[in-house]
Coordinates of C-alpha atoms in Angstrom, one line a residue:
Chain T
X10 CA 0.0 0.0 0.0
X11 CA 3.0 2.4 0.8
X12 CA 3.8 2.1 -2.9
X13 CA 0.5 4.3 -3.7
X14 CA 0.5 6.6 -1.0
X15 CA 3.6 8.0 1.1
X16 CA 2.5 9.8 4.2
X17 CA 6.0 11.4 4.2
X18 CA 5.7 13.2 1.0
X19 CA 1.9 13.9 2.2
X20 CA 3.1 15.6 4.9
X21 CA 5.8 17.3 3.3
X22 CA 3.5 18.8 0.8
X23 CA 0.7 20.0 3.4
X24 CA 2.5 23.0 4.4
X25 CA 3.2 24.0 0.6
X26 CA -0.3 23.6 -0.3
X27 CA -1.5 25.4 2.9
X28 CA 0.5 28.4 2.3
X29 CA -0.4 28.8 -1.3
X30 CA -4.1 28.0 -0.5
X31 CA -4.1 31.3 2.0
X32 CA -1.9 33.5 0.2
X33 CA -3.4 33.1 -3.2
X34 CA -6.4 30.8 -3.5
X35 CA -8.5 32.8 -0.5
X36 CA -7.3 35.9 -1.2
X37 CA -8.5 35.8 -4.9
X38 CA -11.7 34.6 -3.8
X39 CA -12.2 37.1 -1.1
X40 CA -11.2 40.1 -3.1
X41 CA -12.9 39.1 -6.0
X42 CA -16.3 38.3 -4.4
X43 CA -16.2 42.1 -2.9
X44 CA -15.5 43.1 -6.7
X45 CA -18.2 41.1 -7.9
X46 CA -20.3 42.1 -5.4
X47 CA -20.2 45.8 -5.9
X48 CA -19.5 45.7 -9.6
X49 CA -22.5 43.3 -10.0
X50 CA -24.8 46.0 -8.5
X51 CA -23.6 48.8 -10.4
X52 CA -24.2 46.9 -13.7
X53 CA -27.4 46.0 -12.7
X54 CA -28.5 49.4 -11.9
X55 CA -27.0 51.0 -15.1
X56 CA -28.8 48.3 -17.1
X57 CA -32.2 49.5 -15.3
X58 CA -31.5 53.3 -15.6
X59 CA -29.5 53.9 -18.9
X60 CA -31.4 54.6 -21.9
X61 CA -32.5 51.8 -23.9
X62 CA -29.9 51.5 -26.7
X63 CA -26.8 51.9 -24.1
X64 CA -28.8 49.3 -22.1
X65 CA -28.7 46.8 -24.9
X66 CA -25.2 47.3 -25.6
X67 CA -24.2 46.9 -22.0
X68 CA -26.4 43.9 -22.1
X69 CA -24.4 42.6 -25.0
X70 CA -21.2 43.1 -23.1
X71 CA -22.5 41.5 -19.9
X72 CA -23.5 38.4 -21.9
X73 CA -20.4 38.2 -24.0
X74 CA -18.3 38.1 -20.8
X75 CA -20.8 35.6 -19.2
X76 CA -20.5 33.0 -22.1
X77 CA -16.6 33.1 -22.7
X78 CA -14.3 31.1 -20.8
X79 CA -12.5 33.0 -17.7
X80 CA -9.6 31.1 -18.7
X81 CA -9.2 32.9 -22.3
X82 CA -10.1 36.1 -20.5
X83 CA -7.2 35.6 -18.1
X84 CA -4.6 34.9 -20.8
X85 CA -5.9 37.8 -22.8
X86 CA -5.6 40.3 -20.0
X87 CA -2.4 38.7 -19.0
X88 CA -0.7 39.6 -22.4
X89 CA -2.7 42.9 -22.9
X90 CA -1.6 44.2 -19.8
X91 CA 1.8 43.3 -19.2
X92 CA 2.8 45.9 -16.5
X93 CA 0.4 44.5 -14.2
X94 CA 1.2 41.3 -11.8
X95 CA -0.6 38.2 -13.0
X96 CA -2.1 37.8 -9.6
X97 CA -3.6 41.3 -9.7
X98 CA -5.0 40.3 -13.3
X99 CA -6.8 37.4 -11.5
X100 CA -8.2 39.3 -9.1
X101 CA -9.6 41.5 -11.3
X102 CA -11.1 39.3 -13.8
X103 CA -12.7 36.8 -11.6
X104 CA -14.3 39.9 -10.2
X105 CA -15.6 41.0 -13.5
X106 CA -16.4 37.8 -14.8
X107 CA -18.2 36.9 -11.4
X108 CA -19.8 40.7 -11.7
X109 CA -22.1 39.6 -14.9
X110 CA -23.5 36.7 -12.9
X111 CA -24.1 38.9 -10.0
X112 CA -25.7 41.5 -12.1
X113 CA -28.3 38.9 -13.5
X114 CA -29.0 38.3 -9.4
X115 CA -29.1 41.7 -8.5
X116 CA -31.5 42.4 -11.6
X117 CA -34.0 39.7 -10.3
X118 CA -33.8 41.1 -6.9
X119 CA -34.7 44.4 -8.0
X120 CA -37.5 43.2 -10.2
X121 CA -38.7 41.1 -6.9
X122 CA -39.2 44.7 -5.1
X123 CA -42.7 45.3 -5.1
X124 CA -44.2 48.1 -7.3
X125 CA -45.6 49.8 -4.3
X126 CA -42.2 50.5 -3.2
X127 CA -41.5 52.8 -5.7
X128 CA -44.7 54.5 -6.1
X129 CA -44.1 55.0 -2.4
X130 CA -41.1 56.8 -2.9
X131 CA -42.7 58.9 -5.6
X132 CA -45.3 59.9 -3.4
X133 CA -42.7 61.3 -0.6
X134 CA -41.2 62.9 -3.3
X135 CA -37.7 61.2 -2.7
X136 CA -34.8 61.9 -5.5
X137 CA -33.7 59.1 -7.2
X138 CA -30.4 58.4 -5.5
X139 CA -32.0 58.3 -2.2
X140 CA -34.9 55.9 -3.7
X141 CA -32.3 53.5 -4.8
X142 CA -30.2 53.8 -1.8
X143 CA -32.6 53.7 1.3
X144 CA -35.2 51.8 0.0
X145 CA -34.8 49.4 -3.5
X146 CA -31.1 48.2 -2.9
X147 CA -31.7 47.2 0.9
X148 CA -34.6 45.2 0.2
X149 CA -33.0 43.5 -3.0
X150 CA -29.7 42.9 -1.7
X151 CA -31.2 40.8 1.1
X152 CA -32.7 38.1 -1.3
X153 CA -28.8 38.1 -3.3
X154 CA -26.8 37.1 -0.4
X155 CA -26.9 33.2 -0.9
X156 CA -26.2 33.6 -4.4
X157 CA -23.4 35.5 -3.8
X158 CA -22.1 33.0 -1.4
X159 CA -22.6 30.2 -4.0
X160 CA -20.6 32.4 -6.5
X161 CA -18.0 32.5 -4.4
X162 CA -17.8 28.9 -3.7
X163 CA -17.5 28.5 -7.4
X164 CA -14.8 31.0 -7.7
X165 CA -12.9 29.3 -5.2
X166 CA -13.0 25.9 -7.1
X167 CA -11.9 27.7 -10.5
X168 CA -9.1 29.6 -8.9
X169 CA -6.7 26.8 -10.1
X170 CA -7.5 28.1 -13.8
X171 CA -4.7 30.9 -12.9
X172 CA -2.4 28.4 -13.1
X173 CA -2.7 29.0 -16.8
X174 CA -1.2 32.6 -16.2
X175 CA 1.7 31.5 -14.0
X176 CA -0.1 32.2 -10.6
X177 CA 1.5 29.6 -8.1
X178 CA -1.8 29.1 -6.2
X179 CA -2.6 25.6 -4.8
X180 CA -3.0 23.3 -7.3
X181 CA -0.1 24.7 -9.2
X182 CA 2.0 24.2 -5.9
X183 CA 0.8 20.7 -5.9
X184 CA 2.0 19.9 -9.6
X185 CA 5.4 21.4 -8.8
X186 CA 5.5 19.3 -5.7
X187 CA 4.8 16.4 -7.7
X188 CA 7.1 17.5 -10.4
X189 CA 10.0 17.6 -7.9
X190 CA 9.4 14.2 -6.5
X191 CA 7.9 12.3 -9.3
X192 CA 5.1 11.6 -7.5
X193 CA 1.8 13.4 -8.0
X194 CA -0.8 11.2 -6.0
X195 CA -0.2 12.9 -2.5
X196 CA -0.1 16.5 -3.4
X197 CA -3.1 16.2 -6.2
X198 CA -5.3 14.2 -3.7
X199 CA -4.7 16.6 -0.9
X200 CA -5.5 19.8 -3.3
X201 CA -8.7 18.0 -3.7
X202 CA -9.3 16.8 -0.2
X203 CA -8.5 20.8 0.7
X204 CA -11.0 22.3 -1.9
X205 CA -13.8 19.9 -0.7
X206 CA -13.2 20.5 3.1
X207 CA -13.6 24.2 2.5
X208 CA -16.2 24.1 0.1
X209 CA -18.8 21.5 1.3
X210 CA -19.1 23.0 4.8
X211 CA -19.5 26.4 3.5
X212 CA -22.2 25.3 1.0
X213 CA -24.1 23.6 3.6
X214 CA -24.0 27.0 5.7
X215 CA -25.3 28.8 2.5
X216 CA -28.3 26.4 1.8
X217 CA -29.1 27.2 5.7
X218 CA -28.9 31.0 5.3
X219 CA -30.9 30.5 2.0
X220 CA -34.1 29.0 3.8
X221 CA -33.8 31.7 6.6
X222 CA -33.8 34.5 4.1
X223 CA -36.2 33.0 2.1
X224 CA -38.8 32.8 5.2
X225 CA -38.5 36.2 6.5
X226 CA -38.1 37.9 3.1
Chain X
X122 CA -4.4 44.4 -40.0
X123 CA -3.6 43.1 -43.4
X124 CA -0.7 41.0 -42.1
X125 CA -2.9 39.9 -39.3
X126 CA -5.6 38.3 -42.1
X127 CA -2.8 36.5 -43.8
X128 CA -1.4 35.2 -40.2
X129 CA -5.0 34.0 -39.5
X130 CA -5.6 32.4 -43.4
X131 CA -2.2 30.6 -42.4
X132 CA -3.3 29.1 -39.1
X133 CA -7.1 28.7 -40.1
X134 CA -6.5 24.9 -40.4
X135 CA -4.7 24.7 -36.8
X136 CA -7.6 26.7 -35.5
X137 CA -10.5 24.7 -36.8
X138 CA -8.8 21.8 -35.4
X139 CA -8.5 23.4 -32.1
X140 CA -12.3 24.3 -32.7
X141 CA -13.2 20.5 -33.2
X142 CA -11.1 19.4 -30.4
X143 CA -13.3 21.8 -28.1
X144 CA -16.6 20.7 -29.6
X145 CA -15.6 16.9 -29.2
X146 CA -14.7 17.6 -25.2
X147 CA -18.0 19.7 -25.1
X148 CA -20.2 17.0 -26.5
X149 CA -18.6 13.7 -25.1
X150 CA -18.4 15.6 -21.5
X151 CA -22.0 16.7 -21.7
X152 CA -23.1 13.1 -22.8
X153 CA -21.3 11.5 -19.9
X154 CA -22.3 14.3 -17.7
X155 CA -25.9 13.9 -18.9
X156 CA -25.9 10.0 -18.0
X157 CA -24.4 10.3 -14.6
X158 CA -26.9 13.3 -13.8
X159 CA -30.0 10.8 -14.7
X160 CA -28.7 8.0 -13.0
X161 CA -27.3 9.8 -9.7
X162 CA -30.1 12.1 -10.0
X163 CA -32.4 9.2 -9.3
X164 CA -30.1 7.4 -7.1
X165 CA -30.3 10.3 -5.0
X166 CA -34.1 10.2 -4.3
X167 CA -33.8 6.6 -3.3
X168 CA -36.0 5.6 -0.3
X169 CA -32.8 3.3 0.9
X170 CA -30.4 5.3 3.1
X171 CA -27.5 3.2 1.8
X172 CA -28.3 3.9 -2.1
X173 CA -29.1 7.5 -1.4
X174 CA -25.8 8.3 0.8
X175 CA -23.8 6.5 -1.7
X176 CA -25.2 8.8 -4.6
X177 CA -24.7 11.6 -2.3
X178 CA -21.1 11.1 -1.6
X179 CA -20.3 10.6 -5.1
X180 CA -22.3 14.1 -6.1
X181 CA -20.9 16.1 -3.3
X182 CA -17.2 14.4 -4.1
X183 CA -17.3 15.3 -7.6
X184 CA -19.2 18.9 -7.2
X185 CA -16.4 19.7 -4.3
X186 CA -13.0 18.8 -5.6
X187 CA -12.7 21.4 -8.4
X188 CA -12.6 20.6 -12.0
X189 CA -9.0 21.4 -12.5
X190 CA -7.8 18.8 -9.6
X191 CA -10.2 16.1 -11.1
X192 CA -8.3 16.6 -14.8
X193 CA -4.7 16.5 -13.2
X194 CA -5.9 13.6 -11.1
X195 CA -6.8 11.6 -14.2
X196 CA -4.0 12.7 -16.2
X197 CA -1.0 12.8 -14.0
X198 CA -2.2 10.3 -11.1
X199 CA -3.6 7.7 -12.6
X200 CA -0.8 6.5 -14.6
X201 CA 1.3 6.3 -11.5
X202 CA -1.4 4.0 -10.2
X203 CA -1.2 1.8 -13.6
X204 CA -4.1 3.4 -15.6
X205 CA -2.8 4.8 -18.4
X206 CA -5.4 7.1 -20.0
X207 CA -5.3 9.1 -23.7
X208 CA -5.7 13.0 -22.8
X209 CA -8.9 13.4 -24.5
X210 CA -10.2 10.6 -22.4
X211 CA -9.0 12.1 -19.1
X212 CA -10.5 15.6 -20.0
X213 CA -14.0 14.2 -21.1
X214 CA -14.0 12.4 -17.8
X215 CA -13.3 14.7 -16.1
X216 CA -15.6 16.9 -17.4
X217 CA -18.4 14.6 -17.6
X218 CA -18.1 13.6 -13.7
X219 CA -17.7 17.4 -12.8
X220 CA -20.6 18.7 -14.3
X221 CA -22.4 15.5 -14.3
X222 CA -22.5 15.8 -10.7
X223 CA -23.9 19.4 -10.8
X224 CA -26.5 18.2 -13.4
X225 CA -27.6 15.5 -11.1
X226 CA -28.7 17.7 -8.5
X227 CA -30.8 19.7 -11.1
X228 CA -32.3 16.5 -12.3
X229 CA -33.0 15.6 -8.9
X230 CA -34.9 19.0 -7.9
X231 CA -36.5 18.9 -11.2
X232 CA -38.2 15.4 -10.6
X233 CA -39.0 16.5 -7.0
X234 CA -41.0 19.5 -8.3
X235 CA -43.2 17.6 -10.5
X236 CA -46.6 17.9 -9.1
X237 CA -47.5 15.0 -6.4
X238 CA -50.9 14.5 -8.3
X239 CA -49.1 13.2 -11.2
X240 CA -47.3 10.8 -8.7
X241 CA -50.8 9.7 -7.2
X242 CA -52.3 9.0 -11.0
X243 CA -49.4 6.5 -11.8
X244 CA -50.4 4.7 -8.8
X245 CA -54.0 4.5 -9.2
X246 CA -53.2 3.7 -12.8
X247 CA -51.3 0.9 -11.2
X248 CA -48.1 1.8 -13.3
X249 CA -44.7 0.0 -12.5
X250 CA -41.8 2.4 -11.1
X251 CA -40.0 2.2 -14.6
X252 CA -43.1 2.9 -16.5
X253 CA -44.2 5.6 -14.1
X254 CA -40.6 7.6 -14.7
X255 CA -40.4 7.1 -18.3
X256 CA -43.7 7.8 -19.2
X257 CA -45.0 10.3 -16.5
X258 CA -42.5 11.8 -14.3
X259 CA -39.1 12.4 -16.6
X260 CA -40.8 14.0 -19.5
X261 CA -42.5 16.5 -17.2
X262 CA -39.2 16.8 -15.2
X263 CA -37.4 17.1 -18.1
X264 CA -38.9 20.3 -19.4
X265 CA -38.2 21.8 -16.0
X266 CA -34.4 20.9 -16.1
X267 CA -33.5 22.2 -19.4
X268 CA -32.9 25.7 -18.5
X269 CA -30.5 24.9 -15.7
X270 CA -28.9 22.2 -18.0
X271 CA -28.2 25.0 -20.4
X272 CA -26.4 26.8 -18.1
X273 CA -24.4 23.8 -17.0
X274 CA -23.7 23.0 -20.6
X275 CA -21.8 26.8 -21.1
X276 CA -20.3 26.1 -18.1
X277 CA -18.7 22.9 -19.2
X278 CA -17.8 24.8 -22.8
X279 CA -16.0 27.1 -21.1
X280 CA -14.4 24.7 -18.4
X281 CA -12.9 22.8 -21.6
X282 CA -10.4 25.9 -22.3
X283 CA -8.2 24.4 -19.6
X284 CA -7.4 21.1 -21.1
X285 CA -4.5 22.7 -22.8
X286 CA -2.7 22.2 -19.5
X287 CA -3.1 18.0 -20.2
X288 CA -1.5 18.5 -23.6
X289 CA -4.7 18.7 -25.6
X290 CA -4.5 21.0 -28.6
X291 CA -7.9 22.7 -28.1
X292 CA -8.7 26.1 -29.2
X293 CA -7.5 28.1 -26.6
X294 CA -4.0 26.2 -27.1
X295 CA -4.3 27.2 -31.1
X296 CA -4.8 30.7 -29.9
X297 CA -1.6 30.8 -28.4
X298 CA 0.2 30.1 -31.8
X299 CA -2.0 32.5 -33.7
X300 CA -0.7 35.2 -31.2
X301 CA 2.9 34.5 -32.2
X302 CA 2.2 35.7 -35.6
X303 CA -0.4 38.4 -35.0
X304 CA -1.4 40.1 -31.5
X305 CA -3.0 39.6 -28.3
X306 CA -6.1 41.6 -29.1
X307 CA -6.8 39.7 -32.5
X308 CA -5.5 36.1 -31.1
X309 CA -7.5 35.9 -28.3
X310 CA -10.4 38.6 -29.3
X311 CA -10.9 36.1 -32.1
X312 CA -11.0 33.4 -29.6
X313 CA -13.3 35.0 -27.8
X314 CA -15.3 35.4 -30.2
X315 CA -15.6 31.9 -31.3
X316 CA -16.5 30.5 -28.0
X317 CA -19.5 33.0 -27.8
X318 CA -20.7 31.7 -31.1
X319 CA -20.1 27.9 -29.9
X320 CA -22.1 29.0 -26.5
X321 CA -25.0 30.9 -28.8
X322 CA -25.5 27.9 -30.8
X323 CA -25.8 25.6 -27.9
X324 CA -28.2 28.0 -26.3
X325 CA -30.4 28.1 -29.6
X326 CA -30.1 24.3 -29.7
X327 CA -31.3 23.6 -26.2
X328 CA -34.0 26.6 -26.5
X329 CA -35.3 24.5 -29.2
X330 CA -35.1 21.4 -26.9
X331 CA -37.1 23.0 -24.3
X332 CA -40.0 24.3 -26.9
X333 CA -40.1 20.4 -28.2
X334 CA -40.2 19.1 -24.5
X335 CA -43.0 21.6 -23.5
X336 CA -45.0 21.3 -26.8
X337 CA -45.3 17.2 -26.3
X338 CA -46.5 17.9 -23.0
X339 CA -49.4 19.9 -24.2
X340 CA -47.9 23.5 -23.1
X341 CA -47.2 26.1 -26.2
X342 CA -46.5 25.5 -29.5
X343 CA -44.4 23.2 -31.5
X344 CA -41.2 23.5 -32.5
X345 CA -42.2 24.3 -36.3
X346 CA -44.6 27.0 -35.5
X347 CA -41.9 28.5 -33.2
X348 CA -39.6 28.6 -36.0
X349 CA -41.9 29.8 -38.4
X350 CA -41.3 33.5 -39.5
X351 CA -45.2 34.5 -39.8
X352 CA -46.7 36.4 -36.8
X353 CA -47.9 34.3 -33.8
X354 CA -51.1 36.2 -33.9
X355 CA -52.9 34.3 -36.8
X356 CA -56.1 34.8 -35.4
X357 CA -57.2 37.7 -37.5
X358 CA -55.4 36.2 -40.7
X359 CA -57.4 32.8 -40.4
X360 CA -60.7 35.2 -40.2
X361 CA -59.5 37.1 -43.0
X362 CA -58.8 34.2 -45.4
X363 CA -62.4 32.6 -44.4
X364 CA -63.9 35.9 -45.6
X365 CA -62.1 35.9 -49.2

């Protein structure tokens, strides 16, 4: 059995994997999720308030980004903006890509705010900005929290795409380790286990959050 | 710009080869994913704890461990365990298992949302379990699950772009060689457009499947009607025709 799985190698690989997990994988996930959350909201509001031709152009751009591979977008930005570090490019591209998903979620959230709320703000002669900030967004965003969490998890599992632009995230660290030892099984399996241990409990928590928010909404 | 076009014409056979590989990976992965989705989606609803537990474990395992890890596992680790896989087989296996696990959840959810009355009716007609699933429940669930499956199919297509790392010369891989003769914006811009067109065609096919599935259930127009160019409001025209 020792031929297949070498515990010494596994214990040697683990700290390296965890180190790149903390410094790259988690960093990209957290910062890009924040970008996606804010930029997605901006895109959704723009789409609803811009004049029609501009809104249609914006919709096409959003669809184009959504329907093309993030891997190609990463490589494209990597060659196009050589002055920016690959890690920063990764964070920005992941943020923009997932913002286009979030824009759809926010749009559904905004549309689910009852019409009476809009009418009430008119009756109270609120300004347009105040209507969005004080009335619409707080109600729309509530329902989008679980979706944001789910996208954060899929982004987390897509961070290995960063190895295409030379960022040493967890899987790349595992591959380098495997290449040095001519044995891949320990490092790559452990990388998978770390993904599983981090994402499964989180998705269970989000499922529970979803139920709670659904009931009180 | 002219030199770009020349370089593109010279590179075209290689690019088309790459597109073909991408299509093969997408369709192969989707076919495997669909089989896995139906089998595990149904198993995950089993009343037996052991069967259900097995299905849930497999689904969560392949959903939770990241596509890239699975691709590398099949490509780097399996040979060390004595199983040599062709890179294409490794790619299709990883894509099919990963997206199949996601699709299994869609299948399970859709079967669950078929109205209770339909289940009761099959009992009243004393159908067997196989008959019930094949003739009543699944056709209705199928119409419900297509929009989510379309999303997953687009994700699968986008996921294929990573197979260059396991020596498969797919579209993304070929763009790299085009970039050397042209420039970044031209090569990868073209690549993004090709992926977009592929995704768009897949979406159209899936939309057609949805129209067809709904029509079979007696909801909505048939595919032929939906695709015809005349206006859907035929009431007036029919009246007009009768008068003349």
